[in-house]
PDB file of C-alpha atoms in Angstrom:
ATOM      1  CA  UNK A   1     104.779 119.791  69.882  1.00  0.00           C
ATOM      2  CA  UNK A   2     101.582 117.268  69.820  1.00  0.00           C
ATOM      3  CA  UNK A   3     104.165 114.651  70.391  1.00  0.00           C
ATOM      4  CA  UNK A   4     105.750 115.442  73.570  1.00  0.00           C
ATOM      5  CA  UNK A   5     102.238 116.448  75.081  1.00  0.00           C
ATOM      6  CA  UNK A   6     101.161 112.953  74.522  1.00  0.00           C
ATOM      7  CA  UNK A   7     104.066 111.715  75.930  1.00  0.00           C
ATOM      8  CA  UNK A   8     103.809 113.780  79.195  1.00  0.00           C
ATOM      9  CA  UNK A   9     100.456 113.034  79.285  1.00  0.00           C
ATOM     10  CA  UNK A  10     101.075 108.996  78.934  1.00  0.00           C
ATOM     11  CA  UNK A  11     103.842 109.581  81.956  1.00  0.00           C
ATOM     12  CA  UNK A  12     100.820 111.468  83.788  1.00  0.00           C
ATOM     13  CA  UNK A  13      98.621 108.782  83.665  1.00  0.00           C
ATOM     14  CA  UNK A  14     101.221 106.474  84.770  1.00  0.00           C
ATOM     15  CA  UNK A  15     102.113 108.251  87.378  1.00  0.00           C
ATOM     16  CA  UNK A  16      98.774 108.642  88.629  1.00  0.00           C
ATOM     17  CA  UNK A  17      97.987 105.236  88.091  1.00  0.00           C
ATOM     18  CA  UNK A  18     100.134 103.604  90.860  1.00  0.00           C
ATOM     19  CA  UNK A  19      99.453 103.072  94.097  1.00  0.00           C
ATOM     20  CA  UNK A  20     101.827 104.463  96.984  1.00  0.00           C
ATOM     21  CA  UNK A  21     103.361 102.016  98.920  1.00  0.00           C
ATOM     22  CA  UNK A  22     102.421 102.695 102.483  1.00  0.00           C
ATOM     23  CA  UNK A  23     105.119 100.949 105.865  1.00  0.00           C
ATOM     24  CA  UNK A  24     103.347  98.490 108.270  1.00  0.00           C
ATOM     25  CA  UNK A  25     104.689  98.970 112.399  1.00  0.00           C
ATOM     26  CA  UNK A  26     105.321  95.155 113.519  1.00  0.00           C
ATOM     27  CA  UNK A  27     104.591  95.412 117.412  1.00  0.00           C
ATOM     28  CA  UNK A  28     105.618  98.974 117.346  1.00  0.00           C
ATOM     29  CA  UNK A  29     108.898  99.250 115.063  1.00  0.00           C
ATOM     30  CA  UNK A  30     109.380  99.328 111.456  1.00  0.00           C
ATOM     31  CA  UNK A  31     111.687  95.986 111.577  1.00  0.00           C
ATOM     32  CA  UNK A  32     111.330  93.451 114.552  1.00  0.00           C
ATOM     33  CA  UNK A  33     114.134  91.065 115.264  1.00  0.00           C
ATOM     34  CA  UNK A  34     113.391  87.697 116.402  1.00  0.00           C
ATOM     35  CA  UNK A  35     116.635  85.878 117.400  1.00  0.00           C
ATOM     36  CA  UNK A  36     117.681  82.110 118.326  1.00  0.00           C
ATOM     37  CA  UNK A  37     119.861  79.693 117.989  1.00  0.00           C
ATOM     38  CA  UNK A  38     119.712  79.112 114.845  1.00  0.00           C
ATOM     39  CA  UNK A  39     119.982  82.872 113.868  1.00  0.00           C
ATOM     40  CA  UNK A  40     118.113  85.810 113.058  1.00  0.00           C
ATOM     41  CA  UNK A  41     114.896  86.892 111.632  1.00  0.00           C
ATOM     42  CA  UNK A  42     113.847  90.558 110.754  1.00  0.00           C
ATOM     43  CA  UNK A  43     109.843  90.779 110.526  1.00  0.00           C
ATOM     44  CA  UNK A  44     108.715  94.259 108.211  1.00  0.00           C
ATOM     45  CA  UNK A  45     105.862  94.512 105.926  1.00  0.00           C
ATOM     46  CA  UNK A  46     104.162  97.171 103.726  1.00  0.00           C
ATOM     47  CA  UNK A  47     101.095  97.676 102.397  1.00  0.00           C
ATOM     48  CA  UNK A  48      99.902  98.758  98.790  1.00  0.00           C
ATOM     49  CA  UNK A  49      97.674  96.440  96.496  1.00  0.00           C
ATOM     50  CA  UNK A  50      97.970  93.693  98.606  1.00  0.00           C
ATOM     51  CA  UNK A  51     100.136  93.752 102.003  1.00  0.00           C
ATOM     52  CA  UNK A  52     103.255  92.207 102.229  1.00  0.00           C
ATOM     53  CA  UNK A  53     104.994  90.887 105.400  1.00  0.00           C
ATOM     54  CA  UNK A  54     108.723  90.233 104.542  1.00  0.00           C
ATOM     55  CA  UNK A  55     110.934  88.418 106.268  1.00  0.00           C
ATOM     56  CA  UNK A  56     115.024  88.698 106.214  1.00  0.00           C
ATOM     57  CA  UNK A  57     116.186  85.252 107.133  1.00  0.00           C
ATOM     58  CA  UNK A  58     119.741  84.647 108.569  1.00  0.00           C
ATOM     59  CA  UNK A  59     120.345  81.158 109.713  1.00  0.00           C
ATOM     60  CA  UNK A  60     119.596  77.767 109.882  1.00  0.00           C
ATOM     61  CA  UNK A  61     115.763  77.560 110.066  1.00  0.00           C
ATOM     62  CA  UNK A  62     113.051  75.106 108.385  1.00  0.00           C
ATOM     63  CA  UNK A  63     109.920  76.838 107.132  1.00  0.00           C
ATOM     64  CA  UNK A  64     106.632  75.183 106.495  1.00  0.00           C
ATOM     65  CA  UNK A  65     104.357  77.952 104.812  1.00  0.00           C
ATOM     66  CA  UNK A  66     101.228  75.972 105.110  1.00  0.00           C
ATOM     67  CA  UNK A  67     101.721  76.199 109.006  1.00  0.00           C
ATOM     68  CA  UNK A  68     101.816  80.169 108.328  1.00  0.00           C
ATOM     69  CA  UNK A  69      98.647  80.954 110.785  1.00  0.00           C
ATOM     70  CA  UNK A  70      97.323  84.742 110.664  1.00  0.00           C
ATOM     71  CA  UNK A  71      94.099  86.733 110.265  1.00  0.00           C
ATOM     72  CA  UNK A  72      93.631  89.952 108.842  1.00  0.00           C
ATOM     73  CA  UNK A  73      91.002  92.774 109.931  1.00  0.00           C
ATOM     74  CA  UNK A  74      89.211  92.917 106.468  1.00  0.00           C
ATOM     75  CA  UNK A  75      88.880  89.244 105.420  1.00  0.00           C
ATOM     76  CA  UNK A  76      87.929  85.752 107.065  1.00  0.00           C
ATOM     77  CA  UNK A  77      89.989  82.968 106.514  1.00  0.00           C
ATOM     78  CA  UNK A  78      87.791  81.819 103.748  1.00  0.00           C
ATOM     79  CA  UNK A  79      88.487  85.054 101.705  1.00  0.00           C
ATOM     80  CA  UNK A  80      92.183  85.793 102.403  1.00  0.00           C
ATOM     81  CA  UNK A  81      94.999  84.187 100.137  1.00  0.00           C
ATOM     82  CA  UNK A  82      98.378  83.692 100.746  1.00  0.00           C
ATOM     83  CA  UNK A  83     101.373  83.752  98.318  1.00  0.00           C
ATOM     84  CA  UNK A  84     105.176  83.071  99.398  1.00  0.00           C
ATOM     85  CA  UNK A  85     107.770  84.235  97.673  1.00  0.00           C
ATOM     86  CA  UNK A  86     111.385  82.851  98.089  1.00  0.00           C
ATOM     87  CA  UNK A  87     113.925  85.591  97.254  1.00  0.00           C
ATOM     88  CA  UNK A  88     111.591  86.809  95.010  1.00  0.00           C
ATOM     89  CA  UNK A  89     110.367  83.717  93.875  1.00  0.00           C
ATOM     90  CA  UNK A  90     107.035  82.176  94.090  1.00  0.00           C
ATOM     91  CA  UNK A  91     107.253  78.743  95.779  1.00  0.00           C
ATOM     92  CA  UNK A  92     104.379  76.486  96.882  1.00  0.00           C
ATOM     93  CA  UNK A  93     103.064  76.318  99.928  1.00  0.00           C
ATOM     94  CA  UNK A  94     102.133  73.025 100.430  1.00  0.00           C
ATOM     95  CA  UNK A  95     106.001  72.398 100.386  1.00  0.00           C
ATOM     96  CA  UNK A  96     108.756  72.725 103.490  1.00  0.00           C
ATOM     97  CA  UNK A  97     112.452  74.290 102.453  1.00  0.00           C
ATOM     98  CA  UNK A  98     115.176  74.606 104.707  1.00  0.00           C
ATOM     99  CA  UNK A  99     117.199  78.055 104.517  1.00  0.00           C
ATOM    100  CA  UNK A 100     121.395  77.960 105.151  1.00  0.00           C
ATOM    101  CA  UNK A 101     122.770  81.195 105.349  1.00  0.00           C
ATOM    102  CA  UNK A 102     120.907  84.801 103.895  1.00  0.00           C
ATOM    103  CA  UNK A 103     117.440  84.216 101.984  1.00  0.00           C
ATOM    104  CA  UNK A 104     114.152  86.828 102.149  1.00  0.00           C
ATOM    105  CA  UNK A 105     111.501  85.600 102.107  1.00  0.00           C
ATOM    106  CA  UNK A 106     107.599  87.540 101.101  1.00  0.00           C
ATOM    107  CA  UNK A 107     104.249  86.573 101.763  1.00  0.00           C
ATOM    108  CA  UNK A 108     101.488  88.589  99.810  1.00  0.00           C
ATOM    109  CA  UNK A 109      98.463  88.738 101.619  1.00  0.00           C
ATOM    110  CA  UNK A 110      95.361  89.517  99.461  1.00  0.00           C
ATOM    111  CA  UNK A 111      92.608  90.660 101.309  1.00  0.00           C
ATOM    112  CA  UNK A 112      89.317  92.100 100.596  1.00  0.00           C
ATOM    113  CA  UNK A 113      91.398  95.534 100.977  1.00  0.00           C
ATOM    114  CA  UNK A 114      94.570  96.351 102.198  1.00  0.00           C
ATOM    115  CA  UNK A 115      95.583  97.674 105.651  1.00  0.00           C
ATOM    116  CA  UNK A 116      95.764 101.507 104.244  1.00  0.00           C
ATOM    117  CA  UNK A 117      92.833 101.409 103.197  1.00  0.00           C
ATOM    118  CA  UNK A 118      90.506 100.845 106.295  1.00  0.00           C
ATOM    119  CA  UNK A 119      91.100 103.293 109.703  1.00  0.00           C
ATOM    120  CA  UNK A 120      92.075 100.518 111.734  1.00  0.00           C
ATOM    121  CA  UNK A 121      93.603  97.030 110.735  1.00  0.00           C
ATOM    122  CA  UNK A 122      95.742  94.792 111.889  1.00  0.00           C
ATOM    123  CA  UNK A 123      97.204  91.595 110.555  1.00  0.00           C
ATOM    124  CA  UNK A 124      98.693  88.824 113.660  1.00  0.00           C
ATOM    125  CA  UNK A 125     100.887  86.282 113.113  1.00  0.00           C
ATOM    126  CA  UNK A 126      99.957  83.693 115.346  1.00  0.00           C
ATOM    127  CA  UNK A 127     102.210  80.958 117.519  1.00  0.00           C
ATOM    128  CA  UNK A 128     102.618  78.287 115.088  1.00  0.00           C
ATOM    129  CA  UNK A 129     105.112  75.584 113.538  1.00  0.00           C
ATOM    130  CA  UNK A 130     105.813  78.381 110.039  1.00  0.00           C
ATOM    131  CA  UNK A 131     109.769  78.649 110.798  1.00  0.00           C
ATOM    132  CA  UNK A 132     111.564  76.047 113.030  1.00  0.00           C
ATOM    133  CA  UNK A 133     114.690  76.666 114.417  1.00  0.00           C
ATOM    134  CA  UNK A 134     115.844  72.686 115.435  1.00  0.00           C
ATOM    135  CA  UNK A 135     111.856  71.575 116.755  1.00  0.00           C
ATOM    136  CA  UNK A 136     111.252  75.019 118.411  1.00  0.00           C
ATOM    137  CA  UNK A 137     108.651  77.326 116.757  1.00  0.00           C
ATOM    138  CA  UNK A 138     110.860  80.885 115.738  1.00  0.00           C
ATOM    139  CA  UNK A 139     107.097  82.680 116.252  1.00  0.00           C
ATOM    140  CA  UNK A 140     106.205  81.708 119.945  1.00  0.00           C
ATOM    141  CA  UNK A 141     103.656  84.995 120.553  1.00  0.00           C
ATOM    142  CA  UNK A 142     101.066  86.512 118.581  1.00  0.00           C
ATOM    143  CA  UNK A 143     103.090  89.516 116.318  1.00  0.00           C
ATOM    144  CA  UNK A 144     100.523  92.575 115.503  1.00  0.00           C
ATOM    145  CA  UNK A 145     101.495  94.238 112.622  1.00  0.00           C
ATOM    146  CA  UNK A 146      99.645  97.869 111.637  1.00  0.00           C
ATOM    147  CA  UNK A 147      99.344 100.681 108.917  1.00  0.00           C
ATOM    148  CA  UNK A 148     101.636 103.582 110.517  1.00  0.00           C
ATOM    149  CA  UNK A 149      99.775 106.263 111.363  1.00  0.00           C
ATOM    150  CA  UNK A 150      99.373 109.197 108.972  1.00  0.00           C
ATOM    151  CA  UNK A 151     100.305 111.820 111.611  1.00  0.00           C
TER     152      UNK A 151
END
């Protein structure tokens, strides 16, 4: 009998341990589409520990992470980190890849706290030279992404 109540009480703690895993709106929707040429990418994020924005890839593109340029309500750019993630993969971000065909790609965001925590927070993506579809920039105007509302 001792037994199992330490064992329900080690899956209690567990359970009360983890953080929920809350969805981010990107410009309104929980997925936005962006499509060229070159093919498709779906933008979506959540936000937990750290936020994530996620991207579904579907194409021919050429990404350049350290072109990635955001901001985040809770940190400067001087406190935020980034970490990129290539099909669940950490790659480095000083390095260019080219993606042919289906490939998801994650960037952690660690801030001084995450989106869920505050009221009101927003991270923007911001026109830049991140994913290239031939020479034209995929991201061409500033993307808001925000904590759904608890409603």
């Amino acid at each position: 009998m001792k037994k199992k109540l330490i064992v329900y009480l080690i899956i209690l703690l567990n359970l009360l341990s983890c953080d929920a895993s809350y969805p981010l709106l990107v410009e309104g929707r929980s997925k936005y589409n962006l499509s060229e040429d070159c093919g498709v990418v779906d933008i979506y994020g959540t936000s937990a520990l750290s936020d994530w924005v996620e991207m579904d890839i579907d194409g021919n593109f050429v990404v350049f992470p350290d072109s990635l340029r955001l901001s985040h309500s809770y940190s400067s750019d001087s406190d935020l980190k980034m970490y990129f993630y290539l099909n669940d993969n950490l790659i480095d971000k000083n390095h260019s890849f080219s993606v042919c065909g289906r490939e998801q790609l994650k960037i952690r965001i660690s801030a001084k706290m995450p989106l869920h925590w505050g009221n009101v927070g927003v991270i923007k993506l911001f026109p830049s030279n991140f994913i290239l579809c031939g020479d034209k920039p995929v991201i061409s105007d500033t993307i808001s992404i925000v904590r759904k509302s608890r409603r």
